[in-house]
Amino acid sequence: MNTKILYTLEFAKITARLAEHAATSLGKGMAEALRPNSDLDTVKRLLQTTDEAVKVDRLKGGAPFGGVRDVRPALQRARIGGMLSMHELLDIANTTSGGRRLKRFLQAVHEQAEIPSLVALCESVGDHTEIDQAIKACIDDQADMLDSASPELARIRQELRTSESRARDKLEQMIRTSSVQKMLQDALITIRGDRYVIPVKAEYRSHFGGIVHDQSASGATLFIEPEAVVTLNNKLRELKLREEKEIEKILLRLTAIVAEVAEELRYTVEALAELDFVFAKAGLARELKATLPLMNDRGFLKLKKGRHPLIPPAAVVPLDLELGNQFSTIIVTGPNTGGKTVSLKTVGLLSLMAMCGLFIPAEDGSQLCVFDAIFADIGDEQSIEQNLSTFSSHMTNIISILKDMTPKSLVLLDELGAGTDPSEGSALAIAILDHIHRLGCRTIATTHYSELKAYAFERKGIINASMEFDVQTLSPTYRLLVGVPGRSNAFAIAERLGLPLRIIEAARGQVGEDDLRVESMIASLEANRVTAEAERHNAEQLRREAEQLRQRLEDEQQRFREQRDKLLARAEEDARAAVAKARAEGEAVIRELRRLALEERGAVKEHQLIEAKRRLDQAVPELRDKQPQRAAGKRKDEKVEAGDEVKVVHLNQKGHVVELVNDKEAMVQIGIMKMKVRLDQLELIKAAPAKPVQQTATTVKRTRDDNVRTELDLRGSNLEEAIVETDRFLDESFLNNMGQVYIIHGKGTGVLRAGLQDYFRKHKHVKSFRLGNYGEGGVGVTVVELK
């Protein structure tokens, strides 16, 4: 790829922004050296890898690159026999551990969402645990050698500490004596040249023995090593030299370990660099809100809302453009500052980005081509000086393009033919475009010449385009309109600005008839375009509304079906639970009656028990069957009398009224059971005969509160009282088909909670229990699920 095009399209600014997203110097270097690729398979592979990194970035917020450094220079030095420093060795250890961490991270992500390209890159990241352990066993996180690096180093440092302590103690004794203190500038111990000294006033030099190692800037203070510590300092110096030699031996040993696997480590570093570079691409895609382009090598481009990546999002106008299908050349006309040059640069720069494996700032479904080269002659000519030198510069660039271009090239020409006589410039522009078009290049050219508008109409595969201009506001909209040539708008602008009408009419008279016809044709096309676009917009709006209504209706139907199925399932479950509970209670009553019959020697006959069981089975309701029509006049609110056949609504059971307890409740017999039931829960089925028949049966009384409770507050009760209340509450809840209830016992010492939970484990109605969740009361509440 010609480096000049990279400069013309400001590609370096893209690579600079890409480098900002790199986590390491490795990735930054690759970003800055990024260049487009002309092989379709390679570009697709690069984009696939970027897409996987974008997926990881979206799911996990990026990848961990902590500790990774560019250690390739250190590896090279180790390989040729040099000794590595502690900082270099620590960087190598941190890089290997960072590589392992990154590899584990990507393998874990791969289990959730497939990222095969990134996992394949990780294969080159070696483990190198033994090197990491060997280095970190000798060097700490501050790049200092540890005492435990070798037994000899530990012994030397122990001697050093002992000798330093003796030297300091000796000097401490000296500076505390009154005779010495008067000669000292400050009563402190300092170090000069790795030797312990004390600051002595210059005038006492002759009275104070020892070696002078330094003096202050003013010369008033001398830093003297007293004779009493010279021997100790000498020993310290010897120990420090021995320490340095031992550290050097350790560093050489660690360097040799690194040198053995230097080549493998280099592969690891290069793989980490590639991974950092890929995730930098993902970061740039997130910043630009970019998408994955579809790539081809057929010379086809289709941008959907493409945006120039270097223009602020609030200011950029999206570009819609298609090239290479029905037409291979686009001629863009329109006034200056209308956005023609930006459109050219957008197409060129987005093509370069895609060929580098970068996402592009455009909508999904955009397509770009892998060109063998992109050529551009783009100049932002804002000056009125259009002299020979400007024309020569343009021609020099175009001649170079014509020499190097191929049928698989993209050519971008700005202000083609400008800078010379209009008639000659337009003729030259037409000839150049004809040559490029015959070769088959994909071309976008901008111009002011009206002759090129007619030229595009007459040539197959060439189409006009223009930058939209609002005459009412005298300002461009920066929208590219493919298929419509641009108007000069000079007369309209002059009239809006206040130029006298007679001058404008005189100017129109100077324009040739052919030019007027072209302008009229363009005006008609533009009017038709505006009308068609408005109608298309309205149709699109209606289509979207219809689609939203259809989607809303489908969603509502789906919700209705789901709710219906849930209600039916819940009703069936409730009915099964009610039947199972009624049957279980009936069987329990029968067992109790049998026990009583045995104890009372035949007071209750067996055939009576069998008959009672049969009547209980007949009371089981049919699920999902329609309710039979009630006889006319038998309404729920009719007066119920003793002996009437009724339906107990909340139990969905039939029975007979034995007696009216009061004006609100009645005693109802259901099978062999008698229960006290509220009158508003009874539905009359059949009135009793004149003399209701008395039935003899064992009575089981059940009471039901007016308001069904779902929670029981036991705070302040002792354990015995709480168990009595809880037993009564659980029985009531069971009869009322409560699936779940809440026992409030408070936090306190936990005695009440523990006692109740032991009781729940043995209770026949309790299926399971748990402590309350957040929002349910926490450990102060036990949630009980009933059978």
PDB file of C-alpha atoms in Angstrom, residues 555-571 624:
ATOM      1  CA  ASP A 555     -46.505 -10.276  22.642  1.00  0.00           C
ATOM      2  CA  GLU A 556     -49.899  -9.788  24.276  1.00  0.00           C
ATOM      3  CA  GLN A 557     -51.184 -13.040  22.793  1.00  0.00           C
ATOM      4  CA  GLN A 558     -48.104 -14.832  24.017  1.00  0.00           C
ATOM      5  CA  ARG A 559     -48.472 -13.317  27.496  1.00  0.00           C
ATOM      6  CA  PHE A 560     -52.159 -14.286  27.496  1.00  0.00           C
ATOM      7  CA  ARG A 561     -51.328 -17.875  26.556  1.00  0.00           C
ATOM      8  CA  GLU A 562     -48.602 -18.076  29.173  1.00  0.00           C
ATOM      9  CA  GLN A 563     -50.843 -16.564  31.848  1.00  0.00           C
ATOM     10  CA  ARG A 564     -53.702 -18.892  30.885  1.00  0.00           C
ATOM     11  CA  ASP A 565     -51.437 -21.939  31.093  1.00  0.00           C
ATOM     12  CA  LYS A 566     -50.068 -20.790  34.438  1.00  0.00           C
ATOM     13  CA  LEU A 567     -53.552 -20.200  35.846  1.00  0.00           C
ATOM     14  CA  LEU A 568     -54.774 -23.588  34.629  1.00  0.00           C
ATOM     15  CA  ALA A 569     -51.725 -25.311  36.032  1.00  0.00           C
ATOM     16  CA  ARG A 570     -52.102 -23.477  39.346  1.00  0.00           C
ATOM     17  CA  ALA A 571     -55.820 -24.309  39.482  1.00  0.00           C
ATOM     18  CA  ARG A 624     -60.966 -28.808  34.123  1.00  0.00           C
TER      19      ARG A 624
END
